[in-house]
Tab-separated table of C-alpha atoms in Angstrom:
chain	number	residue	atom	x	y	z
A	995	UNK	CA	-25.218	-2.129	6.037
A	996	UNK	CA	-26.821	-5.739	5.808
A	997	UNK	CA	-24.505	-8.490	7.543
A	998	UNK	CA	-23.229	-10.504	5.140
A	999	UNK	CA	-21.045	-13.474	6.922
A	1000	UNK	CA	-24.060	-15.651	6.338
A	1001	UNK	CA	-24.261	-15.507	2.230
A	1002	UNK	CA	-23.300	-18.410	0.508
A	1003	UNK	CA	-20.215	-17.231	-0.914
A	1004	UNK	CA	-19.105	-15.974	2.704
A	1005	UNK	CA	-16.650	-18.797	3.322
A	1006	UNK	CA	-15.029	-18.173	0.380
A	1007	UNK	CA	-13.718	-15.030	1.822
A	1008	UNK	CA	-9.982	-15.535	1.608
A	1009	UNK	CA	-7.627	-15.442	5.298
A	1010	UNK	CA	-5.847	-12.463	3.483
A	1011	UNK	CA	-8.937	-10.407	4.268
A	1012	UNK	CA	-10.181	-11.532	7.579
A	1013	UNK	CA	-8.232	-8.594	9.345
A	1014	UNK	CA	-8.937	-6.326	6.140
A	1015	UNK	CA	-13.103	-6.900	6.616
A	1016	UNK	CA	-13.903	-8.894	9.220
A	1017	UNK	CA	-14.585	-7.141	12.910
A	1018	UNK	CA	-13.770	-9.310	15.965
A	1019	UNK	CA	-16.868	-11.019	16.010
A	1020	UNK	CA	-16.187	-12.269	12.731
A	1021	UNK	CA	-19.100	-9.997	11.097
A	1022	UNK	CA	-18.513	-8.243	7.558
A	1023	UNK	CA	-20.958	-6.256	5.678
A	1024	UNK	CA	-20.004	-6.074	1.890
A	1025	UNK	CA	-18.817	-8.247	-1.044
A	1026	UNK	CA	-14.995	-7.548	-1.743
A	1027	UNK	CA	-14.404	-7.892	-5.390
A	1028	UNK	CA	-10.665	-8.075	-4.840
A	1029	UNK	CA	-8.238	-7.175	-2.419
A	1030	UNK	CA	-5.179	-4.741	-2.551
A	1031	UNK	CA	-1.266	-5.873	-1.999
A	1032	UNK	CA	1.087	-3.565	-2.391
A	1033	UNK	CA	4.261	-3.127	-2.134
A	1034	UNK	CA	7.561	-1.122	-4.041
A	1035	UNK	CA	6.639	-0.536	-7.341
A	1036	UNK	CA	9.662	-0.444	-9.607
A	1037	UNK	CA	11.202	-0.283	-12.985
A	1038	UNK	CA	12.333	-3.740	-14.402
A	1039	UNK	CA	14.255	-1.997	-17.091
A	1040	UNK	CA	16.191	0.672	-14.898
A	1041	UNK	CA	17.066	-1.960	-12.160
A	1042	UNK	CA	18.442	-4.019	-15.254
A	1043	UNK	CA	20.634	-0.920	-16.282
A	1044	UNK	CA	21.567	-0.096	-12.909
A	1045	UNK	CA	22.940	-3.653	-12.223
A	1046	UNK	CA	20.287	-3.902	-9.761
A	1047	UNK	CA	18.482	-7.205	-8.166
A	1048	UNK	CA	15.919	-6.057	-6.612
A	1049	UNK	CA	15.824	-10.431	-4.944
A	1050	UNK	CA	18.665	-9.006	-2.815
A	1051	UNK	CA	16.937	-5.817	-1.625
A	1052	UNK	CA	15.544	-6.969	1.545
A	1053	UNK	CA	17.162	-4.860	4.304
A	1054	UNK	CA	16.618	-0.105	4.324
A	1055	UNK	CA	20.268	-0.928	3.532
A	1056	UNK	CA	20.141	-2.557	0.806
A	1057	UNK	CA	17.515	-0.453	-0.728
A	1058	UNK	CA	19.953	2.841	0.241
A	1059	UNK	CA	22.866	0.807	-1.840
A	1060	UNK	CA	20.314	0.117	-4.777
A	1061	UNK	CA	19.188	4.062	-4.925
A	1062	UNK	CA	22.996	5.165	-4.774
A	1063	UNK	CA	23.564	2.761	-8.053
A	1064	UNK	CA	20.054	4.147	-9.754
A	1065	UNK	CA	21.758	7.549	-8.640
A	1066	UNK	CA	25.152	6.874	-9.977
A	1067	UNK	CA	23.549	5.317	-13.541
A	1068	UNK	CA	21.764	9.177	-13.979
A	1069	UNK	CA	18.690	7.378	-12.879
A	1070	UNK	CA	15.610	9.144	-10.630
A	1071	UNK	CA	16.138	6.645	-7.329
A	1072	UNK	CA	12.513	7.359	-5.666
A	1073	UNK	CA	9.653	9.247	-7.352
A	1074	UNK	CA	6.850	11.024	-5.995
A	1075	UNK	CA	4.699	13.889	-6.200
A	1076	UNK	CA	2.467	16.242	-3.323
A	1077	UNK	CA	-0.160	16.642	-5.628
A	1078	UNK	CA	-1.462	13.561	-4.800
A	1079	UNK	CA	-1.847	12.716	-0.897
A	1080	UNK	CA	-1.405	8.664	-1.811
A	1081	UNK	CA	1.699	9.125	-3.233
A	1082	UNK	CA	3.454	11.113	-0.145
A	1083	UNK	CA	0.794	9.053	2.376
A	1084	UNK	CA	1.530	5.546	1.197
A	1085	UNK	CA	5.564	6.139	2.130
A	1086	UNK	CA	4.232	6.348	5.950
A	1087	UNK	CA	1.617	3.878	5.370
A	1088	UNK	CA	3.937	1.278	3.487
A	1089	UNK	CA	7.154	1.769	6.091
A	1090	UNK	CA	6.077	2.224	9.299
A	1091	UNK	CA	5.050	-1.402	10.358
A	1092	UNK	CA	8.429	-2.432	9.878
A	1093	UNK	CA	9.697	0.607	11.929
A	1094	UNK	CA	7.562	-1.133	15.192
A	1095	UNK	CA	8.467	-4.234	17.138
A	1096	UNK	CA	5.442	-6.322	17.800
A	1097	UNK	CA	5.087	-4.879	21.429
A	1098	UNK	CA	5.683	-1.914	20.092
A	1099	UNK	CA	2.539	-2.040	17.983
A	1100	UNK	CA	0.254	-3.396	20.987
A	1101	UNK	CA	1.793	-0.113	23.010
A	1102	UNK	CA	0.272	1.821	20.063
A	1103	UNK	CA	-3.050	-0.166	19.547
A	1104	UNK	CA	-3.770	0.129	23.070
A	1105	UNK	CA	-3.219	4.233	22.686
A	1106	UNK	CA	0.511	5.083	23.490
A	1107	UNK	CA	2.514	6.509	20.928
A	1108	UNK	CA	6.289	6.812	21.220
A	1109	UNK	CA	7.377	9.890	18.632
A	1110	UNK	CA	10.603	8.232	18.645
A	1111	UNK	CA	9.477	5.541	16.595
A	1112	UNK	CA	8.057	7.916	13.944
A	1113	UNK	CA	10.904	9.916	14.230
A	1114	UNK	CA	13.336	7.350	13.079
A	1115	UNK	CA	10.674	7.004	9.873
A	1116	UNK	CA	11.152	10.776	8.838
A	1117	UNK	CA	14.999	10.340	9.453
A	1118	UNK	CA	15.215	7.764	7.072
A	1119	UNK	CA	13.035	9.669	4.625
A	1120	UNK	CA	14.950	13.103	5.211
A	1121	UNK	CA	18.169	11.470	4.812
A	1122	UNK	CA	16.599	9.978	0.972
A	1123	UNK	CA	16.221	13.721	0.131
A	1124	UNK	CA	19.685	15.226	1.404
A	1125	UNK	CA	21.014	12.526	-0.914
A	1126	UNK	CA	19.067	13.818	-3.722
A	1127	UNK	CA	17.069	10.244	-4.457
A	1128	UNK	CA	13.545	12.041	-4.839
A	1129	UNK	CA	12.681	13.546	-8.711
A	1130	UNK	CA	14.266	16.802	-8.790
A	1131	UNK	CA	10.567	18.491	-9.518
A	1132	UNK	CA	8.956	16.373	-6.855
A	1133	UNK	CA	6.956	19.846	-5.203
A	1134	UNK	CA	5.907	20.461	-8.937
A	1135	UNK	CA	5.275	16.925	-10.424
A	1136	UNK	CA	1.867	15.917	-10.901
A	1137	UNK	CA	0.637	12.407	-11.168
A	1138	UNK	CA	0.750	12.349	-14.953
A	1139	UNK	CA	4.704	13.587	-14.680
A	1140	UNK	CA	5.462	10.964	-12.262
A	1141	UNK	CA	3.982	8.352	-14.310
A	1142	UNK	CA	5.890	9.409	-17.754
A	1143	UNK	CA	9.255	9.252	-15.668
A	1144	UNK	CA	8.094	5.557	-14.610
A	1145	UNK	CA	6.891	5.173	-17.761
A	1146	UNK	CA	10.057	6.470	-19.758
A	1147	UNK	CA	12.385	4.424	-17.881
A	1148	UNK	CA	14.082	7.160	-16.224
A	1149	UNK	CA	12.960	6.141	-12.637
A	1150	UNK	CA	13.600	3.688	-10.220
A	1151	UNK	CA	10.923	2.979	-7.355
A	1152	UNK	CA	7.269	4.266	-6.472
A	1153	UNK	CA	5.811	3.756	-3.284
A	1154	UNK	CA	2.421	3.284	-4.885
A	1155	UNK	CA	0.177	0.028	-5.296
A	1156	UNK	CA	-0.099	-2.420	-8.545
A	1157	UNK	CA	-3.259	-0.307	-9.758
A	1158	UNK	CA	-1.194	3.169	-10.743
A	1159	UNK	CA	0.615	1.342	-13.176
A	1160	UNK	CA	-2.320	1.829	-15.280
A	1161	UNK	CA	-1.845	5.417	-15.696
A	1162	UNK	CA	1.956	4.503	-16.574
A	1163	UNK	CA	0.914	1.788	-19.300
A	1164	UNK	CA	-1.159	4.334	-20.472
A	1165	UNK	CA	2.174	6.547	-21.880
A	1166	UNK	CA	4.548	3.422	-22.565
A	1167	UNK	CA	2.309	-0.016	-23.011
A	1168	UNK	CA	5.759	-2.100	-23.423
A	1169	UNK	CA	6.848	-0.626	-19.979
A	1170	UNK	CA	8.255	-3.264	-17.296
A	1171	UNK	CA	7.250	-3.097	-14.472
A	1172	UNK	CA	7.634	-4.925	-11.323
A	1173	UNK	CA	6.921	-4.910	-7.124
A	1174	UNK	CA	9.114	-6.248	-4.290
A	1175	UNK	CA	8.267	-6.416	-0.358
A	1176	UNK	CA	8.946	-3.139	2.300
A	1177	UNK	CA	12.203	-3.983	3.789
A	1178	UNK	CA	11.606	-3.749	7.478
A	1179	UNK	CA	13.757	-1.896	10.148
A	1180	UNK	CA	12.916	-4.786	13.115
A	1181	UNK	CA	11.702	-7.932	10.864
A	1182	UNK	CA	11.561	-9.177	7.753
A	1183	UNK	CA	10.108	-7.811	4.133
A	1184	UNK	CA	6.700	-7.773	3.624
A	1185	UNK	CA	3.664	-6.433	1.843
A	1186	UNK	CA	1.190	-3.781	3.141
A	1187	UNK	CA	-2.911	-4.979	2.498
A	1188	UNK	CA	-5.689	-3.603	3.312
A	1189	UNK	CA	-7.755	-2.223	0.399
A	1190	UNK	CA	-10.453	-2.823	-2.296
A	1191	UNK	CA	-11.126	-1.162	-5.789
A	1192	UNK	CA	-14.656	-2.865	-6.064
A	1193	UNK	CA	-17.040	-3.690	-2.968
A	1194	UNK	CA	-20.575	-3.985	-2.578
A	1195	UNK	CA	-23.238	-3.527	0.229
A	1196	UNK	CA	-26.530	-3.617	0.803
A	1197	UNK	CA	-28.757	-0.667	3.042
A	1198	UNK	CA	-30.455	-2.858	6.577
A	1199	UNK	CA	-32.860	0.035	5.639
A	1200	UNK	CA	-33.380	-0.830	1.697
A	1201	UNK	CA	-36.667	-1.040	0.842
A	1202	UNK	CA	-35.366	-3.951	-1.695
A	1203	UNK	CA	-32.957	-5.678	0.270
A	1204	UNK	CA	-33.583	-9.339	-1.006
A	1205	UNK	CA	-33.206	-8.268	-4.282
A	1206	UNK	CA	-30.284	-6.341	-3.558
A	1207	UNK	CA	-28.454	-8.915	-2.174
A	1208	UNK	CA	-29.218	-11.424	-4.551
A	1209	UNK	CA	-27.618	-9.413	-7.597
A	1210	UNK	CA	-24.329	-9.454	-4.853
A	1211	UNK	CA	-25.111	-13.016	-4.477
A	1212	UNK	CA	-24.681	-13.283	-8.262
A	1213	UNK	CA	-21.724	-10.730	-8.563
A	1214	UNK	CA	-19.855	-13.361	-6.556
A	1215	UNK	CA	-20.219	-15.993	-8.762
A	1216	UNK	CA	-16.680	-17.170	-9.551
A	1217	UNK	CA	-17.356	-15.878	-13.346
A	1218	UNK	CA	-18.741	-12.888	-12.561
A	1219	UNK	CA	-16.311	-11.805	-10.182
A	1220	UNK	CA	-13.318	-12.645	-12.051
A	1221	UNK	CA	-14.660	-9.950	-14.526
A	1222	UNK	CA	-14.653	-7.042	-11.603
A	1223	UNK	CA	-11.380	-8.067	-10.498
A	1224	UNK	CA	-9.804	-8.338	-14.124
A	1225	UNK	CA	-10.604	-4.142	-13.787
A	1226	UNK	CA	-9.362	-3.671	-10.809
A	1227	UNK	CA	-5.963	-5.007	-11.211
A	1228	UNK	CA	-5.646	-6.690	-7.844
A	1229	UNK	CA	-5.436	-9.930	-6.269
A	1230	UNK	CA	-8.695	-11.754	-5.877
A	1231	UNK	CA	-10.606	-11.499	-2.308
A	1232	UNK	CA	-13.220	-14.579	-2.556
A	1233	UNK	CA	-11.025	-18.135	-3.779
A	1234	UNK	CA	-12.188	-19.551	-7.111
A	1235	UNK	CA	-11.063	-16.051	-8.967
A	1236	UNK	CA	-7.618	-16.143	-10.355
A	1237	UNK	CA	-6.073	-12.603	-9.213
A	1238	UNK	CA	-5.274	-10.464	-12.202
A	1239	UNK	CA	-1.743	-8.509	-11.839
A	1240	UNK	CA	-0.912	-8.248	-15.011
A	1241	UNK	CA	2.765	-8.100	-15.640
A	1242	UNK	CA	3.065	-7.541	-11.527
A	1243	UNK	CA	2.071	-11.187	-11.479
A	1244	UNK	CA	5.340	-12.734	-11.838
A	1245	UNK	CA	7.079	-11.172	-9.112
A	1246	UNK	CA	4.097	-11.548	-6.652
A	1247	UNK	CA	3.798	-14.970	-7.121
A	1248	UNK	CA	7.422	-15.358	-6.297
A	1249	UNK	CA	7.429	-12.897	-3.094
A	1250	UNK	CA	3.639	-14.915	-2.230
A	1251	UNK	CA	4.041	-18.451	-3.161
A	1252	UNK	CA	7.708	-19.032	-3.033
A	1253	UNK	CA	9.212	-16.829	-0.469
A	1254	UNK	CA	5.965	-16.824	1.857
A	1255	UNK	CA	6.278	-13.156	2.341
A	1256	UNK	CA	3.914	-11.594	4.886
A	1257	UNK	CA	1.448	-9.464	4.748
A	1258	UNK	CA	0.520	-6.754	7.032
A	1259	UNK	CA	-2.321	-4.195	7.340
A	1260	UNK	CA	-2.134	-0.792	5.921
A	1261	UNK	CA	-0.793	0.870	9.267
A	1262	UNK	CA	-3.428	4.072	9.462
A	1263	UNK	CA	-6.258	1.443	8.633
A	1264	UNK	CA	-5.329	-0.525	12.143
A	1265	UNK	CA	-3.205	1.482	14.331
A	1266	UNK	CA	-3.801	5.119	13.042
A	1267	UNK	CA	-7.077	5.682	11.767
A	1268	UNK	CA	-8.035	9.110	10.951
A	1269	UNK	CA	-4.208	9.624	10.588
A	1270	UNK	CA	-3.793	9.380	6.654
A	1271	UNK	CA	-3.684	13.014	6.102
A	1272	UNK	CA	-1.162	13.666	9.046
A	1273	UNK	CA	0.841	10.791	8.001
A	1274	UNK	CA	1.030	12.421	4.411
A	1275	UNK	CA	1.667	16.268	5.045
A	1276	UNK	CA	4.501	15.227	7.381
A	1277	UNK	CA	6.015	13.266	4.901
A	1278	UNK	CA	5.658	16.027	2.529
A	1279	UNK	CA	7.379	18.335	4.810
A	1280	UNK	CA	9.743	16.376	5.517
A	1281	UNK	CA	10.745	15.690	1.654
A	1282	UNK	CA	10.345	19.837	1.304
A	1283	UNK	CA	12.614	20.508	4.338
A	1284	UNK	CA	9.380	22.200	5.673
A	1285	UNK	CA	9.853	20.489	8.480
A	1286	UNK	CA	12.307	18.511	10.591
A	1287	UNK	CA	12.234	15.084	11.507
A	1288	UNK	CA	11.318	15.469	15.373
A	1289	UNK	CA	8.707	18.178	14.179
A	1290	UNK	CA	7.290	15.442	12.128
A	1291	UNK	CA	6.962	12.963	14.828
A	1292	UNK	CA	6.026	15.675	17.175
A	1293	UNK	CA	3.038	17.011	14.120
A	1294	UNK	CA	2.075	12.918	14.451
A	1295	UNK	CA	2.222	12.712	18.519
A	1296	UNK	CA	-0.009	15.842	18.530
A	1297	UNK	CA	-2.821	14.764	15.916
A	1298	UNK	CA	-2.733	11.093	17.459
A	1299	UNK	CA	-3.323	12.529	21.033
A	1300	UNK	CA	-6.084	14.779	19.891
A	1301	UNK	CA	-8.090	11.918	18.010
A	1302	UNK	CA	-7.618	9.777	21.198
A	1303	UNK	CA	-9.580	12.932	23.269
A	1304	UNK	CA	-12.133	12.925	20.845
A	1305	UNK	CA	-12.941	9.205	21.102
């Protein structure tokens, strides 16, 4: 792909993405219509029933207390489904920063992993299904199912970004919806980014590469891109575009702008690459009982030490 730190609208590039697109030379090589923050998706409605403020949640503690009340009020605490790898994969992806100290994570970045680390993860996630928190058909649920429990107020939390709440609109348009940080195990909440909806390159090779990149050059007019990201449902990745959450905006302005809540990289994109489909099919076994929570870590340990052979 064509460089593209050099196009007019390249400064606008917002310090949310710099870790998200830039390399370490400070090159990127597409126009990010918007950028991805996720965090806990939950049910404004249930929480309200449930006598739940989901403000106070900011410990795995507090979040075990707040599925026990969702529990206790004949609520579904956590919701999922394995017919979707994102739904089991973004679990891992959204918790496991906050299960690594900051030396931890340069250990890992500069190739050692410690299974003990990931095996604390799946005990945390195996003890969520001996207490029952997970939907009752979670090996049979597909997307749609998980989205008319959300949907039909019957559900507490999905580990799933702002842009599924589409598909539960879809069944319940008055639904209430709203996202709070990842507790974290050695730090303090925060939210998991790392992703785009809409992003546009241009070939080196294209055989109409100045046209090409003027259209991009026009796509990232402030007008023109507020239109992409109004479809996307995500927070804006160039300034001068207003991010467009939706009813998710409320709550992520307060976690952004007035608790200055972090932001972290998804953890495959930095310190597991390749790892996505590992991190998701041990989660699912864990959830299933397929598999214990040192045969998770060891399934992880395994799959990290044979992508590090073939690099």
């Amino acid at each position: 792909l064509e460089p593209m730190q050099n196009r007019p609208w390249a400064k606008r590039l917002k310090p949310l993405g710099n870790e998200v697109y830039k390399t370490s030379d400070g090159k990127f090589y597409a126009l990010p219509a918007d950028i991805q923050v996720s965090g806990i998706m939950y049910n404004d409605t249930v929480m309200t029933k449930a006598g739940i403020d989901t403000k106070s949640i900011d410990s795995w503690d507090a979040f075990k207390d707040a599925c026990e009340k969702l529990k206790a009020a004949g609520m579904t605490p956590i919701v999922s489904t394995p017919k979707d790898m994102g739904a089991v994969g973004d679990i891992a992806d959204y918790i496991l920063p906050g299960m690594y100290t900051d030396a931890q994570l340069k250990e890992l970045k500069g190739g050692k992993f410690d299974p003990s680390i990931y095996q604390k993860y799946a005990e945390m996630v195996s003890q969520w299904t001996k207490s029952g928190y997970f939907n009752v058909d979670y090996t049979s649920a597909t997307p749609d199912d998980i989205a008319r429990l959300m949907a039909s107020d019957k559900a507490g939390f999905y580990f799933r970004s702002n842009g599924n709440a589409q598909l539960i609109e879809s069944y319940n348009p008055n639904v209430k919806l709203g996202m709070m940080p990842i507790p974290s195990a050695t730090g303090k909440p925060y939210f998991s980014t790392g992703e785009d909806m809409l992003t546009f390159g241009v070939s080196k090779t294209s055989k109409n590469k100045e046209a090409a990149l003027k259209f991009i050059d026009f796509l990232a007019e402030p007008e023109n891109l507020q239109q992409l990201v109004n479809v996307s449902m995500n927070n804006s990745a160039l300034t001068g575009v207003k991010s467009a959450l939706g009813q998710f905006q409320t709550s992520y302005d307060y976690w952004m702008k007035d608790k200055k809540t972090a932001t972290v990289p998804f953890f495959d994109r930095k310190y597991l690459p390749g790892m996505y489909s590992t991190m998701s099919k041990s989660t699912d076994g864990i959830i299933t009982g397929q598999l214990t929570p040192k045969d998770a870590a060891d399934q992880a340990k395994t799959a990290f030490e044979n992508l590090k052979t073939k690099k």
